[in-house]
Amino acid sequence: MQNFEKNASPDTYFGCNVFNENVMRSCLPKKVFEAVMATRRMGTPLPRDAADSVANAMKEWAVANGCTHFTHWFQPMTGVTAEKHDAFLTPIAGGVTLDFSGKELIKGESDASSFPSGGLRATFEARGYTAWDPTSDAFIKDRTLCIPTGFVSYTGEVLDKKTPLLRSMEAVSRASVRMLRMFGNDKVQRVVTNVGPEQEYFLIDKASYDAREDLILTGRTLFGSMPPKGEEMDDHYFGNLTQRVSDFMRELDVELWKLGIYAKTEHNEVAPAQHELAPVYTSSNIAADHNQLTMELMKKTALKHGLVCLLHEKPFAGISGSGKHNNWSISTDDGQNLLDPGDTPQDNMQFLLVLCAFLKGVKDYAPLLRLSSASAGNDCRLGGNEAPPTVISVFIGDDLQRVLDAIESGKPLEGFGKERFCLGVDAIPQFRKDTTDRNRTSPMAFTGNKFEFRMLGAADSISCFNFVMNTIFSHEVTAFCDELEKAEDFNTALHDLLVRTIRETKDIIFNGNGYGDEWFAECKRRGLPNYPSTVESLMQYDRPEFVAIFEEMNVLSRAEITSRKEILLDNYSKIVCIEARTMLDIARKKIMPVCISYTKQLCDAVNAKNQLSPSLNVSTAVEDALVCEISDLTAGLFEAIEDLREQISLAGREQTAVEKAKAYRKLVVPAMERLRTTADALELLIPQDQWPFPPYSEILYNI
Ligand code: ADP
Ligand code: MG
């Protein structure tokens, strides 16, 4: 870290690596600047000559800040970002000039066949385009000007995670402005969705990481018995930061601030070695870009401190996994948060309509929300006693529940929201209680003026959840508008619609403990859909009613949905296959040999004891018992290895993406679990200095 940054106040360098509104205002001709702002605020297309002017200004700014290259920065279906660097150089007689045209800014070309396309692209028709997203700021990373872009195929199908998100934000704006007009608001022109994603992660020592093939190849430990101390003392949550972690967080903050990312809150999480970073919320598209950059910078910055940042959803079995809480809200260009209930939600018809659209969307399209958080990694986390269950429900809290009950029953609501907190210490001011308590067990919790979706895995892109949420919300709002605009008496029609929707959506609301067994029984009774794994949930993607709303809201076409389903299933199979092969490698080449050699040591000890004079009557009972136990387990290990090999080969024979994924889930995953159980039992019996990789206790309590 440069010294000036260590000592400087963040406001002096915040966003210094971003071609943001301030920079544009100072370096673009006024007309061009206004055209860019209109594009940002209203989505109006940017004229070509304005693009040329922006491109030139971007290049001048980037070169002045040490850049030599530019890249279109995009988010293909691999889940990580992609970039292809081009130098600004153009040869001229006698030398070079630095060039960057509007054409290069607006459109890039890329080999689409090298990215997952789910059948949309064949190698012989490989052309794909990256298209500039003027709503997200260009920025500098590694002396390269990065231009946020969408990624589409030659024939126009979307191949990335950003474009559907942008389309879904358009849909929310269209539907919400239409709704606001019904309430007499003629001013609002644009409505945006916002996201504040809280990011969990683990930090471990680089040396421990390097000693574990499973972490290197798969991002999670595939073996490892529980350490003697886990999370039972609750002493890590919000605990003091160690110097090393604190240094890491400070440097990460500076790096993020330079990129204009509002990193705000950092603390230790529940599990040992687990931490969280929460940024201030911003519009969904920018939040998605920023979250990708945050994950990338977490990894890079950790390395500078001799640490490795693990973003896997479940790096250590038996220890809490890492999620990403997606706080979602909708705001208007006249400064309203449409999810803010205000002081008297019972009279706030606009809020109630928005809430009802949300609840109805979640009820009718729960499988889509479920699949937006589906991944092989998240399968290890969801439904455990630390993360939300795999069934979607919504927590709205007692206050809002009373409001909905009152509307449904037509009875007045008394004493609402008046409660104040008093801590019993005069010096501490009293404050109004939040309208909802926290419910950490709900997949989707109302938290005062936003909904927090808690199912996403730590490594996930937030785009899929947000474009799904935006699509279903826009669909419901549109349907409500269709109904209410036709009504002769708006107020009566609105009241009837609210009562009807409150009744229809009762089953999706659950304000109790989502981790309890009673809830699982109750879910069944209510008939709520439960897709326990990624494979079952992805199978729902192209159900006709889902295709219909994606097409209606102009977010994804049928072909794009089919391709996404294929890509995600294929990705699942590949991940499980790599994990299974890694397990085989470790079990055969590392675990089996130490088991055999330790058995031999024990046998040698027995033999040595037996050489002693019988009159000493030395017992070999302990060695005998250990040899028996270890031999049995080693035989079990051998069997489990052979079994896993067999299951991998069976799954590999399946032809389609769907059948393959099903086979990996049904055959390979359980075989991996069997192998792990046996190996973990052996870990408890073999001397630590002989076990081939560091144990959990060393990895988790070492920084
Ligand atoms: P938690 O109690 O879940 O840990 P935090 O207060 O740490 O919550 O984090 C809340 C997150 O929600 C932050 O990222 C914050 O920016 C975000 N947030 C706050 N208000 C909104 C809003 N209106 N819309 C979207 N996100 C919001
Ligand atoms: Mg949270």
XYZ file of C-alpha atoms and ligand atoms in Angstrom:
731
model
C 0.000 0.000 0.000
C 1.359 3.406 -0.855
C 1.936 5.673 2.126
C -0.326 8.422 0.916
C -3.219 5.999 1.012
C -2.441 4.762 4.490
C -2.598 8.256 5.873
C -4.914 9.972 3.454
C -8.567 10.366 4.163
C -10.630 8.064 1.890
C -12.567 10.998 0.449
C -9.369 12.223 -1.198
C -8.950 9.082 -3.284
C -12.383 7.410 -3.311
C -13.184 6.472 -6.896
C -9.806 7.687 -8.216
C -9.661 4.665 -10.538
C -13.140 5.221 -11.935
C -14.280 7.161 -14.970
C -17.274 8.397 -13.039
C -19.791 11.190 -13.299
C -17.380 13.763 -11.818
C -14.614 12.902 -14.257
C -17.052 12.937 -17.160
C -18.452 16.296 -16.124
C -14.976 17.786 -16.116
C -13.699 16.307 -19.366
C -16.677 15.869 -21.698
C -18.304 18.645 -23.727
C -21.486 19.671 -21.910
C -23.782 18.267 -24.589
C -22.052 14.904 -24.568
C -22.063 14.750 -20.789
C -25.791 15.416 -20.762
C -26.366 12.720 -23.390
C -24.485 10.186 -21.237
C -26.485 11.170 -18.169
C -29.737 10.822 -20.128
C -28.645 7.342 -21.151
C -27.961 6.489 -17.541
C -31.109 7.924 -16.089
C -33.592 7.194 -18.821
C -32.013 4.423 -20.835
C -32.046 6.553 -24.003
C -29.527 5.354 -26.609
C -26.305 7.331 -26.857
C -25.733 8.976 -30.291
C -22.687 7.712 -32.172
C -20.775 11.018 -32.187
C -21.248 11.267 -28.417
C -19.763 7.754 -28.082
C -16.690 8.889 -30.044
C -16.278 11.816 -27.721
C -16.657 9.617 -24.614
C -14.178 7.083 -25.999
C -11.573 9.731 -26.594
C -12.020 11.264 -23.152
C -11.842 7.807 -21.556
C -8.609 7.049 -23.355
C -7.008 10.387 -22.397
C -7.991 9.844 -18.771
C -6.806 6.224 -18.748
C -3.459 7.029 -20.377
C -2.912 9.922 -17.962
C -3.456 7.354 -15.196
C -0.842 4.958 -16.524
C -2.935 2.658 -18.746
C -1.614 1.139 -21.934
C -4.490 -1.265 -22.655
C -8.251 -1.427 -22.639
C -10.578 -4.361 -22.294
C -14.262 -5.068 -22.563
C -14.958 -6.546 -19.126
C -17.853 -9.014 -19.136
C -19.563 -11.721 -17.129
C -19.983 -14.878 -19.187
C -21.818 -17.917 -17.837
C -18.602 -19.255 -16.272
C -19.526 -17.240 -13.173
C -16.286 -15.274 -13.209
C -15.474 -12.175 -15.211
C -13.659 -12.272 -18.523
C -11.416 -9.778 -20.256
C -9.402 -9.596 -23.457
C -6.804 -6.867 -23.465
C -6.009 -4.649 -26.446
C -3.335 -1.971 -26.517
C -4.418 1.564 -27.414
C -1.583 1.597 -29.952
C -2.198 2.269 -33.637
C 0.819 2.301 -35.971
C 1.419 5.468 -37.983
C 4.260 6.417 -40.254
C 7.339 6.660 -38.105
C 5.799 5.431 -34.873
C 2.543 4.878 -33.028
C -0.387 6.905 -31.860
C -2.794 6.085 -29.017
C -6.284 5.559 -30.331
C -9.657 4.527 -29.016
C -12.796 5.108 -31.055
C -16.472 5.157 -30.207
C -16.813 2.006 -32.270
C -14.260 0.201 -30.106
C -15.970 1.463 -26.989
C -19.439 0.379 -28.027
C -18.689 -3.004 -29.500
C -15.995 -5.613 -29.066
C -15.637 -8.978 -30.692
C -14.936 -12.186 -28.897
C -14.826 -15.877 -29.647
C -18.178 -16.933 -28.251
C -17.565 -20.633 -28.777
C -14.910 -20.670 -26.067
C -17.443 -19.621 -23.437
C -20.365 -21.740 -22.267
C -23.293 -21.243 -24.637
C -25.519 -24.235 -23.900
C -25.902 -25.121 -27.538
C -26.495 -21.577 -28.777
C -23.130 -21.423 -30.503
C -21.238 -23.977 -32.502
C -17.493 -23.605 -33.029
C -17.956 -22.797 -36.709
C -20.233 -19.870 -35.909
C -18.089 -18.565 -33.145
C -18.596 -14.841 -33.351
C -19.837 -13.098 -30.223
C -20.040 -9.444 -29.310
C -19.433 -7.499 -26.174
C -21.554 -4.363 -25.979
C -20.788 -1.380 -23.752
C -23.048 -0.837 -20.748
C -22.972 2.946 -20.296
C -24.877 2.651 -17.002
C -21.852 1.230 -15.191
C -18.622 3.217 -14.828
C -15.460 2.210 -16.672
C -12.540 1.699 -14.292
C -8.817 1.002 -14.147
C -7.484 -2.352 -12.991
C -3.884 -3.491 -13.474
C -3.094 -0.507 -15.722
C -5.936 -1.498 -18.018
C -9.057 0.497 -18.776
C -11.952 -1.903 -18.100
C -15.235 -1.207 -19.844
C -18.246 -3.021 -18.372
C -20.055 -4.810 -21.192
C -22.788 -7.284 -21.968
C -22.022 -10.363 -24.064
C -24.252 -11.588 -26.896
C -23.942 -14.076 -29.717
C -23.787 -13.105 -33.392
C -27.483 -13.847 -33.692
C -28.304 -11.715 -30.675
C -28.846 -14.310 -27.937
C -27.616 -13.326 -24.539
C -24.585 -15.268 -23.328
C -23.854 -13.476 -20.080
C -25.143 -12.571 -16.637
C -25.299 -8.806 -17.031
C -27.644 -8.375 -19.989
C -30.692 -10.106 -18.457
C -30.154 -8.061 -15.312
C -30.211 -4.820 -17.327
C -33.312 -5.959 -19.197
C -35.041 -6.881 -15.931
C -34.288 -3.444 -14.498
C -35.986 -1.913 -17.525
C -38.986 -4.144 -16.841
C -39.176 -3.046 -13.195
C -38.990 0.576 -14.219
C -41.710 0.254 -16.870
C -44.097 -1.618 -14.595
C -43.455 0.522 -11.513
C -43.820 3.870 -13.295
C -47.120 2.616 -14.668
C -48.222 1.670 -11.148
C -47.145 5.023 -9.691
C -49.211 6.853 -12.315
C -52.291 5.085 -10.940
C -51.518 6.643 -7.572
C -51.377 10.052 -9.225
C -47.594 10.399 -9.371
C -46.870 12.161 -12.683
C -43.300 13.108 -11.876
C -41.478 9.810 -11.588
C -39.722 8.871 -14.817
C -37.551 6.019 -13.694
C -37.551 3.378 -10.987
C -34.456 1.347 -10.119
C -33.811 -1.758 -8.083
C -31.036 -1.613 -5.517
C -28.857 -4.243 -3.965
C -26.554 -4.349 -0.964
C -24.830 -7.745 -1.090
C -23.225 -8.881 2.182
C -20.297 -11.097 1.286
C -19.033 -13.859 3.570
C -15.619 -15.471 3.138
C -12.906 -17.443 4.890
C -9.277 -16.441 5.251
C -6.691 -19.141 5.782
C -2.926 -19.272 5.808
C -1.365 -19.754 2.384
C 0.888 -22.545 3.663
C -2.116 -24.590 4.883
C -3.811 -23.990 1.556
C -0.777 -25.109 -0.433
C -0.658 -28.332 1.558
C -4.222 -29.272 0.566
C -4.785 -30.547 -2.950
C -8.553 -30.441 -2.385
C -8.533 -26.703 -1.634
C -6.283 -25.975 -4.593
C -8.329 -27.970 -7.094
C -11.875 -27.490 -5.806
C -11.920 -24.564 -3.374
C -13.186 -26.711 -0.517
C -11.879 -29.469 1.712
C -13.097 -32.884 0.580
C -11.736 -34.629 3.668
C -11.275 -33.519 7.253
C -12.684 -34.517 10.605
C -14.158 -31.904 12.935
C -11.675 -30.074 15.149
C -12.118 -30.445 18.937
C -13.343 -26.836 19.002
C -15.889 -25.669 16.471
C -18.384 -22.818 16.761
C -19.937 -23.816 20.070
C -18.449 -20.946 22.056
C -19.830 -18.240 19.721
C -16.568 -16.437 20.351
C -15.673 -15.614 16.773
C -18.811 -13.708 15.771
C -17.962 -9.977 15.943
C -14.769 -10.962 17.825
C -11.570 -8.901 17.735
C -9.741 -9.001 14.439
C -6.226 -10.413 14.491
C -3.548 -8.040 13.238
C -3.139 -9.964 10.008
C -6.839 -9.985 9.224
C -7.151 -6.350 10.177
C -4.260 -5.414 7.853
C -5.918 -7.384 5.073
C -9.256 -5.640 5.590
C -7.698 -2.171 5.638
C -5.856 -2.794 2.404
C -8.937 -4.326 0.805
C -10.966 -1.270 1.788
C -8.466 1.048 0.128
C -8.421 -1.027 -3.067
C -12.225 -1.111 -3.172
C -12.601 2.572 -2.399
C -10.226 3.450 -5.226
C -12.637 1.589 -7.494
C -15.565 3.540 -6.115
C -16.949 0.541 -4.225
C -18.632 1.542 -0.991
C -17.135 -1.099 1.292
C -18.576 -0.208 4.653
C -18.899 -2.902 7.308
C -16.444 -5.648 8.127
C -16.551 -8.145 10.920
C -15.767 -11.679 11.980
C -18.523 -14.152 11.207
C -19.855 -17.158 13.102
C -17.265 -19.723 12.050
C -13.606 -19.569 12.990
C -11.613 -17.862 10.189
C -14.852 -16.557 8.640
C -15.497 -12.894 7.908
C -18.000 -10.639 6.169
C -17.893 -7.474 4.106
C -20.995 -5.388 3.434
C -21.001 -2.482 0.988
C -23.462 0.378 0.969
C -26.232 -0.572 -1.431
C -26.396 0.751 -4.968
C -28.350 0.077 -8.175
C -28.494 -3.655 -8.990
C -26.366 -3.566 -12.094
C -23.566 -1.632 -10.449
C -23.841 -3.760 -7.318
C -23.395 -6.866 -9.475
C -20.286 -5.414 -11.140
C -18.934 -4.285 -7.790
C -19.544 -7.640 -6.170
C -17.544 -9.379 -8.902
C -14.707 -6.913 -8.395
C -14.922 -7.306 -4.623
C -14.527 -11.077 -4.875
C -11.592 -10.684 -7.239
C -9.881 -8.131 -4.991
C -10.475 -10.222 -1.870
C -8.524 -13.048 -3.451
C -5.724 -10.832 -4.736
C -5.344 -8.815 -1.544
C -5.317 -11.950 0.645
C -2.326 -13.275 -1.262
C -0.395 -10.106 -0.502
C -0.782 -10.949 3.196
C 0.217 -14.591 2.873
C -3.452 -15.558 3.113
C -5.905 -17.263 0.811
C -9.505 -16.096 0.574
C -11.980 -18.956 0.186
C -15.298 -18.026 -1.391
C -16.655 -21.567 -1.573
C -20.071 -22.023 0.036
C -18.861 -24.782 2.326
C -15.091 -24.978 2.607
C -15.218 -27.062 5.812
C -17.847 -29.705 6.568
C -19.348 -29.276 10.020
C -18.450 -25.562 10.125
C -20.848 -22.845 8.955
C -20.661 -22.148 5.253
C -20.489 -18.797 3.487
C -23.445 -17.106 1.875
C -24.171 -13.814 0.245
C -27.168 -11.906 1.568
C -28.837 -9.998 -1.214
C -30.658 -6.966 0.214
C -33.169 -5.901 -2.430
C -35.222 -2.721 -2.679
C -36.827 -0.478 -5.289
C -36.489 3.274 -5.441
C -37.803 6.065 -7.625
C -36.004 8.995 -9.176
C -37.978 11.267 -6.824
C -36.350 9.611 -3.838
C -38.971 7.164 -2.565
C -38.139 3.657 -1.440
C -41.184 1.708 -2.605
C -40.612 -0.874 0.131
C -40.669 1.700 2.913
C -43.864 1.102 4.898
C -43.776 4.605 6.438
C -45.296 5.267 9.848
C -48.763 4.049 8.948
C -48.394 1.117 6.571
C -52.033 0.234 7.042
C -52.945 3.425 5.148
C -50.069 3.304 2.710
C -51.875 1.711 -0.222
C -48.960 2.094 -2.573
C -46.646 0.226 -0.201
C -49.251 -2.482 0.347
C -49.677 -2.975 -3.377
C -45.908 -3.287 -3.830
C -45.727 -5.723 -0.913
C -48.562 -7.794 -2.351
C -46.915 -7.891 -5.789
C -43.740 -9.086 -4.105
C -45.508 -11.779 -2.069
C -47.519 -12.991 -5.042
C -44.405 -13.163 -7.208
C -42.528 -15.174 -4.601
C -45.497 -17.498 -4.113
C -46.096 -18.155 -7.810
C -42.469 -18.341 -8.897
C -40.706 -19.796 -5.859
C -38.935 -22.470 -7.936
C -37.241 -19.735 -9.982
C -35.946 -18.039 -6.844
C -34.755 -21.381 -5.563
C -32.858 -22.131 -8.749
C -31.261 -18.683 -8.742
C -29.228 -19.878 -5.763
C -28.519 -23.369 -7.070
C -24.929 -24.518 -7.436
C -22.893 -27.567 -6.547
C -21.205 -25.565 -3.790
C -24.466 -24.255 -2.342
C -25.872 -27.802 -2.209
C -23.372 -28.403 0.595
C -24.719 -25.412 2.520
C -28.474 -24.927 2.036
C -30.671 -26.873 4.395
C -27.865 -27.357 6.917
C -28.539 -25.850 10.313
C -26.700 -22.634 9.502
C -28.240 -21.605 6.208
C -31.815 -21.219 5.004
C -33.767 -24.336 4.087
C -34.274 -25.225 0.427
C -37.966 -24.277 0.601
C -38.785 -20.671 -0.221
C -40.818 -18.695 2.293
C -41.009 -15.047 3.318
C -40.621 -13.517 6.775
C -42.528 -10.249 7.134
C -42.457 -9.866 10.917
C -45.261 -9.401 13.433
C -46.037 -5.753 12.694
C -46.620 -6.210 8.977
C -48.437 -9.447 9.649
C -50.867 -7.529 11.848
C -51.365 -4.965 9.090
C -52.148 -7.672 6.523
C -54.439 -9.468 8.994
C -56.326 -6.244 9.679
C -56.832 -5.543 5.972
C -58.001 -9.064 5.326
C -60.442 -9.091 8.236
C -61.538 -5.481 7.829
C -60.919 -4.840 11.544
C -59.087 -1.708 12.725
C -55.459 -1.896 13.746
C -54.544 -0.560 17.169
C -51.305 0.642 18.782
C -49.225 -0.039 15.727
C -45.482 0.669 15.699
C -45.439 2.785 18.853
C -43.059 0.616 20.818
C -39.856 2.226 22.003
C -36.755 0.600 23.312
C -35.330 1.578 26.635
C -32.098 -0.082 27.643
C -32.578 0.906 31.299
C -29.567 3.174 31.216
C -30.484 6.856 31.245
C -27.402 7.921 29.315
C -28.355 5.772 26.329
C -31.043 7.453 24.279
C -34.274 5.614 23.649
C -34.871 4.650 20.059
C -37.729 3.379 18.052
C -37.793 -0.352 17.625
C -37.262 -1.578 14.051
C -40.545 -2.565 12.486
C -39.237 -6.103 12.130
C -36.999 -8.176 14.318
C -34.264 -10.123 12.587
C -35.072 -13.570 11.454
C -31.871 -15.242 10.452
C -33.491 -18.500 9.469
C -35.736 -17.250 6.693
C -34.671 -17.471 3.046
C -36.320 -14.111 2.393
C -36.771 -11.662 5.251
C -38.343 -8.226 5.293
C -35.897 -5.981 7.160
C -37.622 -2.642 7.537
C -37.523 -1.249 4.014
C -35.961 -4.033 1.944
C -36.060 -7.766 1.499
C -33.010 -9.796 2.316
C -32.574 -12.952 0.233
C -30.287 -15.188 2.217
C -29.961 -18.255 0.046
C -27.256 -17.128 -2.355
C -23.922 -18.848 -2.032
C -20.778 -16.830 -1.354
C -19.270 -17.523 -4.771
C -22.452 -16.854 -6.777
C -22.907 -13.920 -9.081
C -25.849 -11.916 -7.745
C -27.192 -11.356 -11.260
C -29.397 -14.410 -11.581
C -31.292 -13.870 -8.346
C -31.813 -10.219 -9.169
C -33.023 -10.700 -12.719
C -35.396 -13.407 -11.515
C -36.698 -11.243 -8.660
C -37.053 -8.223 -10.938
C -38.847 -10.267 -13.589
C -41.408 -11.788 -11.278
C -41.994 -8.488 -9.510
C -42.537 -6.654 -12.815
C -44.849 -9.389 -14.002
C -47.052 -9.113 -10.900
C -47.084 -5.306 -10.936
C -48.046 -5.383 -14.616
C -50.862 -7.823 -13.916
C -52.105 -5.614 -11.055
C -52.012 -2.545 -13.320
C -53.940 -4.399 -16.029
C -56.637 -5.126 -13.491
C -56.747 -1.801 -11.657
C -56.568 0.463 -14.699
C -59.772 -1.095 -15.971
C -61.612 -0.662 -12.675
C -64.447 1.824 -12.431
C -63.762 2.529 -8.803
C -60.006 2.419 -8.211
C -60.135 2.371 -4.413
C -62.624 -0.467 -4.147
C -60.797 -2.479 -6.796
C -57.505 -1.885 -5.015
C -58.931 -2.957 -1.683
C -60.399 -6.112 -3.201
C -57.152 -6.934 -4.929
C -55.181 -6.524 -1.699
C -57.554 -8.727 0.284
C -57.517 -11.373 -2.433
C -53.727 -11.348 -2.707
C -53.244 -11.467 1.068
C -55.414 -14.595 1.109
C -53.639 -16.153 -1.869
C -50.169 -15.625 -0.480
C -50.679 -16.746 3.111
C -48.858 -19.993 2.561
C -45.649 -18.364 1.491
C -45.370 -16.349 4.706
C -43.614 -17.948 7.632
C -42.489 -15.887 10.603
C -41.142 -18.715 12.782
C -37.909 -20.689 12.998
C -36.987 -21.920 9.521
C -34.354 -24.307 10.902
C -36.816 -26.267 13.049
C -38.171 -29.695 12.110
C -41.740 -28.445 12.562
C -41.245 -26.127 9.609
C -40.380 -29.010 7.297
C -43.570 -30.793 8.297
C -45.503 -27.556 7.845
C -44.005 -26.929 4.377
C -45.278 -30.300 3.269
C -48.706 -29.610 4.683
C -48.820 -26.287 2.825
C -47.603 -27.978 -0.342
C -44.673 -25.598 -0.813
C -42.250 -26.834 -3.447
C -38.983 -28.249 -2.172
C -36.078 -28.851 -4.501
C -33.355 -30.166 -2.254
C -30.553 -30.016 -4.787
C -29.261 -28.014 -7.723
C -30.247 -30.653 -10.247
C -33.909 -30.867 -9.236
C -34.207 -27.103 -9.099
C -32.513 -26.395 -12.444
C -34.875 -28.864 -14.085
C -37.673 -26.325 -13.451
C -36.032 -23.485 -15.413
C -37.921 -23.996 -18.679
C -41.373 -24.728 -17.309
C -43.861 -23.053 -19.697
C -45.158 -20.607 -17.073
C -41.606 -19.475 -16.345
C -40.657 -19.098 -20.004
C -43.844 -17.070 -20.411
C -42.935 -14.414 -17.850
C -39.311 -14.134 -18.977
C -40.542 -13.579 -22.523
C -43.374 -11.258 -21.456
C -40.933 -9.074 -19.512
C -38.375 -9.253 -22.326
C -35.658 -10.619 -20.046
C -34.843 -13.986 -21.627
C -36.128 -15.844 -24.666
C -37.003 -19.535 -24.656
C -33.736 -20.356 -26.429
C -31.762 -18.349 -23.873
C -33.466 -20.142 -20.995
C -32.813 -23.564 -22.498
C -29.196 -22.670 -23.006
C -28.843 -21.436 -19.424
C -30.381 -24.606 -18.057
C -27.969 -26.672 -20.114
C -24.925 -24.619 -19.100
C -25.751 -24.725 -15.408
C -26.442 -28.468 -15.387
C -23.268 -29.114 -17.320
C -21.344 -26.930 -14.918
C -22.764 -28.883 -11.991
C -21.644 -32.200 -13.473
C -18.169 -30.869 -14.176
C -17.729 -29.578 -10.633
C -18.859 -32.833 -9.035
C -16.678 -34.804 -11.424
C -13.585 -32.747 -10.569
C -14.297 -33.084 -6.864
C -14.771 -36.830 -7.145
C -11.576 -37.281 -9.130
C -9.671 -35.149 -6.638
C -10.949 -37.349 -3.830
C -9.813 -40.464 -5.642
C -6.401 -38.975 -6.221
C -5.942 -37.995 -2.592
C -7.382 -41.218 -1.207
C -5.300 -43.492 -3.391
C -2.028 -41.653 -3.491
C -1.932 -39.983 -0.100
C -4.314 -41.505 2.424
C -4.000 -45.194 1.540
C -0.172 -45.232 1.693
C -0.051 -43.648 5.172
C -2.666 -46.087 6.450
C -0.592 -49.006 5.194
C 2.659 -47.651 6.530
C 1.214 -46.868 9.945
C -0.289 -50.361 10.126
C 3.164 -51.693 9.439
C 4.617 -49.568 12.240
C 2.060 -50.989 14.628
C 2.789 -54.534 13.493
C 6.505 -53.883 13.943
C 5.767 -52.676 17.447
C 3.792 -55.852 18.172
C 6.635 -57.975 16.789
C 9.205 -56.081 18.824
C 7.199 -56.541 21.976
C 6.821 -60.220 21.223
C 10.631 -60.526 21.077
C 10.813 -59.495 24.709
C 11.067 -62.115 27.400
C 7.687 -63.774 27.983
C 8.333 -63.409 31.680
C 7.804 -59.653 31.323
C 4.259 -60.344 30.211
C 4.092 -57.167 28.052
C 0.698 -56.616 26.537
C 0.193 -55.836 22.832
C -3.518 -55.268 23.342
C -3.459 -51.590 22.308
C -1.475 -52.191 19.132
C -3.616 -55.215 18.308
C -6.798 -53.215 18.707
C -5.463 -50.343 16.626
C -4.219 -52.646 13.889
C -7.626 -54.299 13.705
C -9.512 -51.019 13.633
C -7.216 -49.402 11.082
C -7.098 -52.518 8.909
C -10.887 -52.683 8.807
C -11.169 -49.012 7.953
C -8.431 -49.290 5.341
C -10.317 -52.147 3.715
C -13.409 -49.909 3.823
C -11.384 -47.117 2.245
C -10.325 -49.394 -0.568
C -13.907 -50.441 -1.187
C -15.118 -46.838 -1.122
C -12.437 -45.868 -3.637
C -13.448 -48.654 -6.007
C -17.100 -47.743 -5.549
C -16.487 -44.065 -6.355
C -14.522 -45.039 -9.460
C -17.423 -47.152 -10.606
C -20.013 -44.395 -10.001
C -17.923 -41.790 -11.839
C -17.679 -44.089 -14.792
C -21.431 -44.773 -14.772
C -22.244 -41.053 -14.660
C -19.754 -40.374 -17.443
C -21.664 -42.683 -19.739
C -24.806 -40.540 -19.686
C -25.329 -38.602 -22.893
C -27.437 -35.531 -22.139
C -26.678 -32.683 -19.734
C -29.809 -33.518 -17.736
C -29.107 -37.236 -17.371
C -25.459 -36.631 -16.581
C -26.247 -34.135 -13.827
C -28.856 -36.484 -12.385
C -26.348 -39.320 -12.313
C -23.675 -37.212 -10.651
C -26.181 -36.198 -8.012
C -27.657 -39.635 -7.439
C -24.606 -41.866 -7.818
C -21.409 -39.877 -7.418
C -22.276 -37.499 -4.553
C -23.293 -40.309 -2.146
C -20.191 -42.308 -3.103
C -18.064 -39.250 -2.285
C -19.746 -39.037 1.108
C -19.031 -42.713 1.821
C -15.382 -42.301 0.955
C -15.106 -39.206 3.080
C -16.679 -40.822 6.156
C -14.155 -43.652 6.079
C -11.168 -41.399 5.456
C -12.214 -38.993 8.219
C -12.469 -41.898 10.659
C -8.923 -42.890 9.738
C -7.702 -39.334 10.281
C -8.645 -39.689 13.943
C -6.430 -42.777 14.317
C -3.295 -41.932 12.359
C -0.584 -39.786 14.002
C -0.931 -36.161 12.943
C 2.636 -35.894 11.647
C 1.945 -38.786 9.265
C -1.454 -37.623 7.980
C -0.872 -36.273 4.472
C -2.448 -32.835 4.897
C -3.109 -30.275 7.675
C -6.142 -30.938 9.894
C -9.064 -28.532 10.350
C -7.774 -27.398 13.738
C -4.547 -26.166 12.166
C -6.231 -24.460 9.196
C -8.964 -22.734 11.170
C -6.996 -21.449 14.145
C -3.818 -20.356 12.484
C -4.138 -16.666 11.613
P -27.408 -7.641 8.486
O -28.172 -7.320 9.693
O -28.167 -8.518 7.570
O -25.998 -8.106 8.742
P -26.277 -5.147 7.582
O -26.861 -3.922 8.195
O -24.922 -5.576 7.932
O -27.370 -6.267 7.744
O -26.249 -5.021 6.016
C -27.298 -4.569 5.399
C -26.987 -4.460 3.923
O -28.195 -4.028 3.360
C -25.918 -3.457 3.557
O -25.185 -3.918 2.463
C -26.764 -2.255 3.175
O -26.154 -1.381 2.255
C -27.952 -2.923 2.529
N -29.127 -2.043 2.470
C -29.536 -1.129 3.361
N -30.623 -0.471 2.907
C -30.909 -0.994 1.678
C -31.890 -0.734 0.689
N -32.831 0.193 0.840
N -31.837 -1.471 -0.441
C -30.910 -2.412 -0.632
N -29.974 -2.685 0.268
C -29.954 -1.993 1.405
Mg -27.648 -10.060 6.372
